[in-house]
Short mmCIF file of C-alpha atoms and ligand atoms in Angstrom, two decimals:
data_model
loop_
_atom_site.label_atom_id
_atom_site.label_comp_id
_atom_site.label_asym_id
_atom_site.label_seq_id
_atom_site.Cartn_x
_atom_site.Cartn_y
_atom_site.Cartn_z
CA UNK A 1015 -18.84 -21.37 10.34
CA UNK A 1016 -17.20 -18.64 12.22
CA UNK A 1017 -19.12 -15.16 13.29
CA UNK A 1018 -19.07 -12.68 10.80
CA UNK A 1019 -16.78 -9.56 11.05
CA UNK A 1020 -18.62 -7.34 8.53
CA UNK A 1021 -18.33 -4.27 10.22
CA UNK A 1022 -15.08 -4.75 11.66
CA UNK A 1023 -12.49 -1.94 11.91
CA UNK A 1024 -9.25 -3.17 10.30
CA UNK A 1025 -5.81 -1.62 10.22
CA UNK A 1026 -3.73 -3.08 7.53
CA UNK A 1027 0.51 -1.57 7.55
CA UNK A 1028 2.21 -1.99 4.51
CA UNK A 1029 -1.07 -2.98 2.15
CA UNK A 1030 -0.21 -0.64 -0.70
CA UNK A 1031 0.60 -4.03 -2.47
CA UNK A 1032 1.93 -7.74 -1.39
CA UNK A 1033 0.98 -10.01 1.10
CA UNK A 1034 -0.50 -6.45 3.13
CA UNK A 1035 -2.73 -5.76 0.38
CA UNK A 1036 -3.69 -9.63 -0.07
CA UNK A 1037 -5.10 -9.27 3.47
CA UNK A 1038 -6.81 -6.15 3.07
CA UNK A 1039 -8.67 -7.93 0.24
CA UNK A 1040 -9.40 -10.94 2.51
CA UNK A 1041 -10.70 -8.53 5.02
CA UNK A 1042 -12.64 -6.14 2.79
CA UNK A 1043 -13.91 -9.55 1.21
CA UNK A 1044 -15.64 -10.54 4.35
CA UNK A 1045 -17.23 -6.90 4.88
CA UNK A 1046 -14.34 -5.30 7.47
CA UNK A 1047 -13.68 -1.87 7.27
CA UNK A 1048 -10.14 -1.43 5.98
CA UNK A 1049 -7.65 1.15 6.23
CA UNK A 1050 -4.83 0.26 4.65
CA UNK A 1051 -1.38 1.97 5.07
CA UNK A 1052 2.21 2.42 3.29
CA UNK A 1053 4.18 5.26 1.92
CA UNK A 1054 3.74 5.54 -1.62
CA UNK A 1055 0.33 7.37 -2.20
CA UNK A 1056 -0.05 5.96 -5.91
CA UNK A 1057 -0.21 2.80 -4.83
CA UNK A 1058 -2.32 3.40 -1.59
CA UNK A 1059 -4.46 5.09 -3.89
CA UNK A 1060 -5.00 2.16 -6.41
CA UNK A 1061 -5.15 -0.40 -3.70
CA UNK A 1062 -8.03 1.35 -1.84
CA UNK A 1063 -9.46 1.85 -5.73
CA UNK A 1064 -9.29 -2.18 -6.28
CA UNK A 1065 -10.42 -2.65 -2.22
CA UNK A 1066 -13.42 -0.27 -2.37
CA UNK A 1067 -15.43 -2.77 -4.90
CA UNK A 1068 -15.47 -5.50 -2.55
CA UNK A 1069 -16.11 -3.53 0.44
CA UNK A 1070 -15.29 -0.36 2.76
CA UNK A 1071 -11.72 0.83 2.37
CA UNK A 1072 -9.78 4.02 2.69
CA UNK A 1073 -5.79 4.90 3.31
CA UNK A 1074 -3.58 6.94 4.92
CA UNK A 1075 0.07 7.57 4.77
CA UNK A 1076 2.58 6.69 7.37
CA UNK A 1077 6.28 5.40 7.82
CA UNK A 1078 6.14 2.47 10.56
CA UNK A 1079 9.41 2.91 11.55
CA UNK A 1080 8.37 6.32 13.07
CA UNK A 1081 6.37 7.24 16.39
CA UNK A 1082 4.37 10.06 15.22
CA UNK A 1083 3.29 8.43 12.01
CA UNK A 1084 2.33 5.29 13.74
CA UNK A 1085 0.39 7.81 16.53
CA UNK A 1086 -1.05 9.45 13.43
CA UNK A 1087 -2.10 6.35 11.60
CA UNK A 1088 -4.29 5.02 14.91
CA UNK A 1089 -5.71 8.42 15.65
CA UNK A 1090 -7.37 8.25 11.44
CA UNK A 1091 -8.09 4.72 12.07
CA UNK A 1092 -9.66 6.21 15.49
CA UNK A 1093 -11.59 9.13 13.87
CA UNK A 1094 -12.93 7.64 10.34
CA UNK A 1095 -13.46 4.14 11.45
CA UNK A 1096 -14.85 5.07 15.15
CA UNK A 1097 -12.21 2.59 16.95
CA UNK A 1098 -9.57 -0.25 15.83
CA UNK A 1099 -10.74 -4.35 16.57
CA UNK A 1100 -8.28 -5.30 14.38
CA UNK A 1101 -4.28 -4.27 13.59
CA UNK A 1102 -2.20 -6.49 11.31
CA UNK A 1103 1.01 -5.41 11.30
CA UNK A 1104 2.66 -6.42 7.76
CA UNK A 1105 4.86 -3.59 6.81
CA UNK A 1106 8.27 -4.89 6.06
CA UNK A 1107 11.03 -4.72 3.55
CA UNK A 1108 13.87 -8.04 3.07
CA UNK A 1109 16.87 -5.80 1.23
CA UNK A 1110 19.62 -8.45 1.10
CA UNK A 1111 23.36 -7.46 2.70
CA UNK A 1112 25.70 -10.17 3.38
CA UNK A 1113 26.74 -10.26 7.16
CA UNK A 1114 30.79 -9.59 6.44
CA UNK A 1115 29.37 -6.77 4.42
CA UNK A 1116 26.36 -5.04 6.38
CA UNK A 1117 26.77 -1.71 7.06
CA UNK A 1118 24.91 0.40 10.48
CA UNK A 1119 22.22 1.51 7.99
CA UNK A 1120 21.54 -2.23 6.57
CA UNK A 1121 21.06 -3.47 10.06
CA UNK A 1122 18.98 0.05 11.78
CA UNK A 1123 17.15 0.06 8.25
CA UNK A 1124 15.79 -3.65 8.44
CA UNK A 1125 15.19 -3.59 12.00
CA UNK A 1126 13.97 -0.18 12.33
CA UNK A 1127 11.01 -1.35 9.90
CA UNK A 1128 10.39 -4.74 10.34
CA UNK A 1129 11.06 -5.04 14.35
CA UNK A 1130 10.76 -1.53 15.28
CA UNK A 1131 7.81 -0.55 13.42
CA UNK A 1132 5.95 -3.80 14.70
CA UNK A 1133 6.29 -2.80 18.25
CA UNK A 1134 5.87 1.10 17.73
CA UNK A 1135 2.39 -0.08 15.26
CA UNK A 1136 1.36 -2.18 17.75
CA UNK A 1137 2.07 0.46 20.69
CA UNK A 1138 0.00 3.15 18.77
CA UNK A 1139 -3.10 1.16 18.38
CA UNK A 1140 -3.04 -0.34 22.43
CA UNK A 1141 -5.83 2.37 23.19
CA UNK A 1142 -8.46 1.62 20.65
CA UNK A 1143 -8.07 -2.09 20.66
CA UNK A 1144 -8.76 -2.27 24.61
CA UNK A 1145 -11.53 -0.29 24.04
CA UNK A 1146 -12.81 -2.56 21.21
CA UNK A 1147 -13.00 -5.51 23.97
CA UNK A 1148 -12.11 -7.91 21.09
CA UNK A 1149 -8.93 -6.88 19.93
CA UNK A 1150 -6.90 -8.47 17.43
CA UNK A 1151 -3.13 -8.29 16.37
CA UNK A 1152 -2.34 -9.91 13.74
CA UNK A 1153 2.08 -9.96 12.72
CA UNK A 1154 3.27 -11.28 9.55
CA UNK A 1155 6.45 -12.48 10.40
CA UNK A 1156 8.27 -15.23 7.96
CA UNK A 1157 9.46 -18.49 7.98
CA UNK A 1158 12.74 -16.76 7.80
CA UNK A 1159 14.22 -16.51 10.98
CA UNK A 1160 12.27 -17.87 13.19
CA UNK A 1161 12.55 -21.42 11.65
CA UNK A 1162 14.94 -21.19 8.26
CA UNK A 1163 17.97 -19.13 7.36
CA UNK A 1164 19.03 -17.69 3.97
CA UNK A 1165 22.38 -16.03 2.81
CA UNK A 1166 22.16 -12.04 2.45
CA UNK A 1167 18.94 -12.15 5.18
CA UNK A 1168 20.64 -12.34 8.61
CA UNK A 1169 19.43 -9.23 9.64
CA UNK A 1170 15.81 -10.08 8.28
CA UNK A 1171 15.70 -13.73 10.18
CA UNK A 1172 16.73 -11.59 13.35
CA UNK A 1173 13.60 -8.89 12.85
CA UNK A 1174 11.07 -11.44 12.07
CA UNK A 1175 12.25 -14.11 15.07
CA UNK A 1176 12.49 -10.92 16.83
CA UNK A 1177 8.98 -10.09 16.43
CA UNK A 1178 7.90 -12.94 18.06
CA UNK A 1179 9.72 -12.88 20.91
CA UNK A 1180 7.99 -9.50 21.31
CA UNK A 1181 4.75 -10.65 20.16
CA UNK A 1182 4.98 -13.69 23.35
CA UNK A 1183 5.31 -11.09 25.69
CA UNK A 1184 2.88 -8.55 24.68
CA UNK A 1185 -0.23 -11.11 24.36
CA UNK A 1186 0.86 -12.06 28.06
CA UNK A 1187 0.80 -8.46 29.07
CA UNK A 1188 -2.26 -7.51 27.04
CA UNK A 1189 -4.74 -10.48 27.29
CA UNK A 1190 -6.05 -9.03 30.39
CA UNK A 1191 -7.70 -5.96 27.83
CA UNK A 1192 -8.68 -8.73 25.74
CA UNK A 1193 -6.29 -8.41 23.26
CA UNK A 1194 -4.88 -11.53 21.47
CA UNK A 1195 -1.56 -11.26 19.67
CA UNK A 1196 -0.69 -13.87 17.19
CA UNK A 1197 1.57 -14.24 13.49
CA UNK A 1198 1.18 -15.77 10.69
CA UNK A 1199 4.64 -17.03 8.63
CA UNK A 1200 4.90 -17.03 5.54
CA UNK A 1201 7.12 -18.81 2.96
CA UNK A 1202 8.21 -17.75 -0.23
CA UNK A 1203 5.74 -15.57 -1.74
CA UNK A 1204 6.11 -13.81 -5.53
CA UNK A 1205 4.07 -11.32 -4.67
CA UNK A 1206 4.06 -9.40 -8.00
CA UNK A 1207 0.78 -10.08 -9.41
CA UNK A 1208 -1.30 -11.00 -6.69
CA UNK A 1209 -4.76 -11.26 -8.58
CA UNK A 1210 -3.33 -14.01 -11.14
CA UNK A 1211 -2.11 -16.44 -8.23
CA UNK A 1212 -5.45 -17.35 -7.65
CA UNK A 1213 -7.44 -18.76 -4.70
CA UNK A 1214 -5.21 -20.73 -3.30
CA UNK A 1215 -2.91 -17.91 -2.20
CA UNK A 1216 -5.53 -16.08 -1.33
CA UNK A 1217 -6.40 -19.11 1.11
CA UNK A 1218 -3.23 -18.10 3.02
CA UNK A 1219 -4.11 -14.54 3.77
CA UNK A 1220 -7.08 -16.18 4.96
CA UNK A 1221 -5.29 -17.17 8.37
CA UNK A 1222 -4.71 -13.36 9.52
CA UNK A 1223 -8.99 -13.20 8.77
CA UNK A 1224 -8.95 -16.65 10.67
CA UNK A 1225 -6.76 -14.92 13.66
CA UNK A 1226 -9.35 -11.91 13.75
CA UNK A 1227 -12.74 -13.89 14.53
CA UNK A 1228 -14.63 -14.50 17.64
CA UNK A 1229 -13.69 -17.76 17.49
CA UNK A 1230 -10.05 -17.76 17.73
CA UNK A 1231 -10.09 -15.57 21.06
CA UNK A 1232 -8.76 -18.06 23.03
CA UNK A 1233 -6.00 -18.13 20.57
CA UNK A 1234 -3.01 -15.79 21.62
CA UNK A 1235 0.74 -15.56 21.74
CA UNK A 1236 0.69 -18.24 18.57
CA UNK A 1237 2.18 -18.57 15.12
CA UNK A 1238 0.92 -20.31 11.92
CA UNK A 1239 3.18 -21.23 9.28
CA UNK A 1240 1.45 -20.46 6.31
CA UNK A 1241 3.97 -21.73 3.45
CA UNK A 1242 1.93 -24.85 1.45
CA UNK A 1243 4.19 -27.49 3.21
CA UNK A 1244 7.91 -25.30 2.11
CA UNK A 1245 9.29 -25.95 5.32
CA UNK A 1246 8.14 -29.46 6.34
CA UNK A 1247 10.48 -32.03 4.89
CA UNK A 1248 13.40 -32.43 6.94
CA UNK A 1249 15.82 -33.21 3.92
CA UNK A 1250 15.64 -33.99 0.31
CA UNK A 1251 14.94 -37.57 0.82
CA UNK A 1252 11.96 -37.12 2.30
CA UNK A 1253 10.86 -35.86 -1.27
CA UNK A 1254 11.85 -38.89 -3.07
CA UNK A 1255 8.98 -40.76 -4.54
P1 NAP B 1047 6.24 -5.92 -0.49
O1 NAP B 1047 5.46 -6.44 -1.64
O2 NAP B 1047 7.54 -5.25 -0.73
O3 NAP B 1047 5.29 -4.94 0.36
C1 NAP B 1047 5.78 -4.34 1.52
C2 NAP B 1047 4.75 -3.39 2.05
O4 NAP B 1047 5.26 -2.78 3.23
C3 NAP B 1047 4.42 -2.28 1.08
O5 NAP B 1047 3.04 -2.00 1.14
C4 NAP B 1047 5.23 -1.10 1.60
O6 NAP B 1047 4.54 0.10 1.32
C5 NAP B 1047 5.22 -1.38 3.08
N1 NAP B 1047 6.34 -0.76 3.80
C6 NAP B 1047 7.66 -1.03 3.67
N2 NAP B 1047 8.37 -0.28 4.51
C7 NAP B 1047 7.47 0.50 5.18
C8 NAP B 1047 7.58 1.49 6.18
N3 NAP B 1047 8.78 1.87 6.68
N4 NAP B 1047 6.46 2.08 6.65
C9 NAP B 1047 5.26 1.71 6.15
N5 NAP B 1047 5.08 0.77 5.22
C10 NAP B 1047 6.17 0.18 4.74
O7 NAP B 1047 6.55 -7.09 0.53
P2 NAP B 1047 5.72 -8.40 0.93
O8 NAP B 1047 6.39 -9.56 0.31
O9 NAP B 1047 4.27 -8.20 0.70
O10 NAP B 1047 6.02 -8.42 2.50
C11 NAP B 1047 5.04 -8.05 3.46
C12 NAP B 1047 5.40 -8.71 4.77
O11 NAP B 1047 5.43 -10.13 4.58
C13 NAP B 1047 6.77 -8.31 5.31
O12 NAP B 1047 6.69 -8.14 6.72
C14 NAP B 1047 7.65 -9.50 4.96
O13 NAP B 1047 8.71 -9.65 5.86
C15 NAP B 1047 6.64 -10.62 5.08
N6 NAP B 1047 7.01 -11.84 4.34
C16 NAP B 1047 7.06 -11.84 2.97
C17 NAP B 1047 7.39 -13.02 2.32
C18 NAP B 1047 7.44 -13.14 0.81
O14 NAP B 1047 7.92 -14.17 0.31
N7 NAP B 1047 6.96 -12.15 0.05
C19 NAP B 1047 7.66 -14.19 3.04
C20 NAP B 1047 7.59 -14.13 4.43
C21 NAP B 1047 7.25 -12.95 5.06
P3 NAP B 1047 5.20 1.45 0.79
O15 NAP B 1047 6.25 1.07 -0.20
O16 NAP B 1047 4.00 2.17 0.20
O17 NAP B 1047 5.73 2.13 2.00
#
């Protein structure tokens, strides 16, 4: 049994649906305080709607790929939850360009968001998660990149292996405020429909909830594939039988 979070102030990017929202549930589930962030305000609005019956949850708008919004986002996480113990930085987009075709804005656009708007996320909340003593951040990276490839997602593999080479170096730098900085990775996920595929996948956004306890502070600088064995056979015989 791990010590209960309930209570918890959470900072969820890119939870207006997906595998964000997923863990916003997970969170709010368990009693955390979640504010949840994206760009489209419909759908922050109907996530927080679906959050707020299983627990505390409110939104705000920002675009992670930008300092000011990312300085924004911390300073309403700082002023309606009273502090941040725990950021997971999701946001991310996967538009696919093949390399002989990718233009300046495919690459800046990808990066910008995914790798970019990890280390400017992370940057913005530094303050209130060394004052929480306990901080937590929490990266969804992918299985893509860091340990597969896939035509059309060059640029994608290199933002999410890119986030953990910045992720290695920042728990270094910030474990002496008692911040931990791990990532989850993900396989494929269909993440259309997230309430009808059940509690197995919710099971997987469990590990960013596992990642935030008391328990795992001696955890940092780590990664868990979280991809129901995708990745594990190393060729098709292996499958046979
Ligand atoms: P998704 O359903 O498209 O959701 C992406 C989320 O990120 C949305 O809430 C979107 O919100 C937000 N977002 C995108 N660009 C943003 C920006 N510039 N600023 C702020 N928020 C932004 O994608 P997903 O599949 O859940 O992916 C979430 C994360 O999981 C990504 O980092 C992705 O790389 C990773 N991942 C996904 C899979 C998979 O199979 N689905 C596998 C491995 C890893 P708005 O549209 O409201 O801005």
């Amino acid at each position: 049994m791990f010590t209960s979070i309930a209570g918890r102030a959470v900072v969820v990017t890119g939870a207006t649906r997906g595998i964000g929202k997923g863990i916003a549930r997970v969170f709010a589930g368990a009693g955390a305080r979640v504010l949840i962030t994206g760009r489209d305000e419909d759908a922050a609005k109907a996530t927080v709607a679906e959050l707020s019956g299983g627990g505390e949850a409110s939104y705000v708008l920002g675009d992670v790929s930008r300092r000011d919004d990312c300085a924004r986002i911390a300073a309403t996480a700082a002023g309606r939850l009273g502090g941040i113990d725990v950021l997971c930085a999701n946001a991310g987009i996967f538009p696919a360009a093949p390399l002989a075709e990718m233009t300046d804005e495919n690459i800046d656009e990808v990066l910008g968001t995914n790798l970019r708007g990890t280390i400017l996320s992370v940057q913005a909340c530094l303050p209130a998660l060394a004052a929480s003593g306990h901080g937590r951040v929490i990266l969804t990276s992918s299985i893509t990149g860091p340990i597969t490839g896939f035509p059309g997602w060059s640029h994608y593999g290199a933002s999410k292996a890119g986030q953990l080479g910045f992720l290695r170096t920042a728990a270094i730098e910030l474990a002496a405020s008692g911040i931990t900085v791990n990532a989850v990775l993900p396989g494929n996920i269909i993440t259309e429909g997230l309430a009808d595929l059940g509690e197995d996948y919710m099971a997987g956004m469990a590990a960013a909830l596992f990642l935030a306890t008391d328990e795992a502070g001696y955890i940092t600088g780590q990664t868990i594939v979280v991809d129901g064995g995708q990745v594990l056979p190393e060729s098709l015989a292996a499958l046979d039988g």
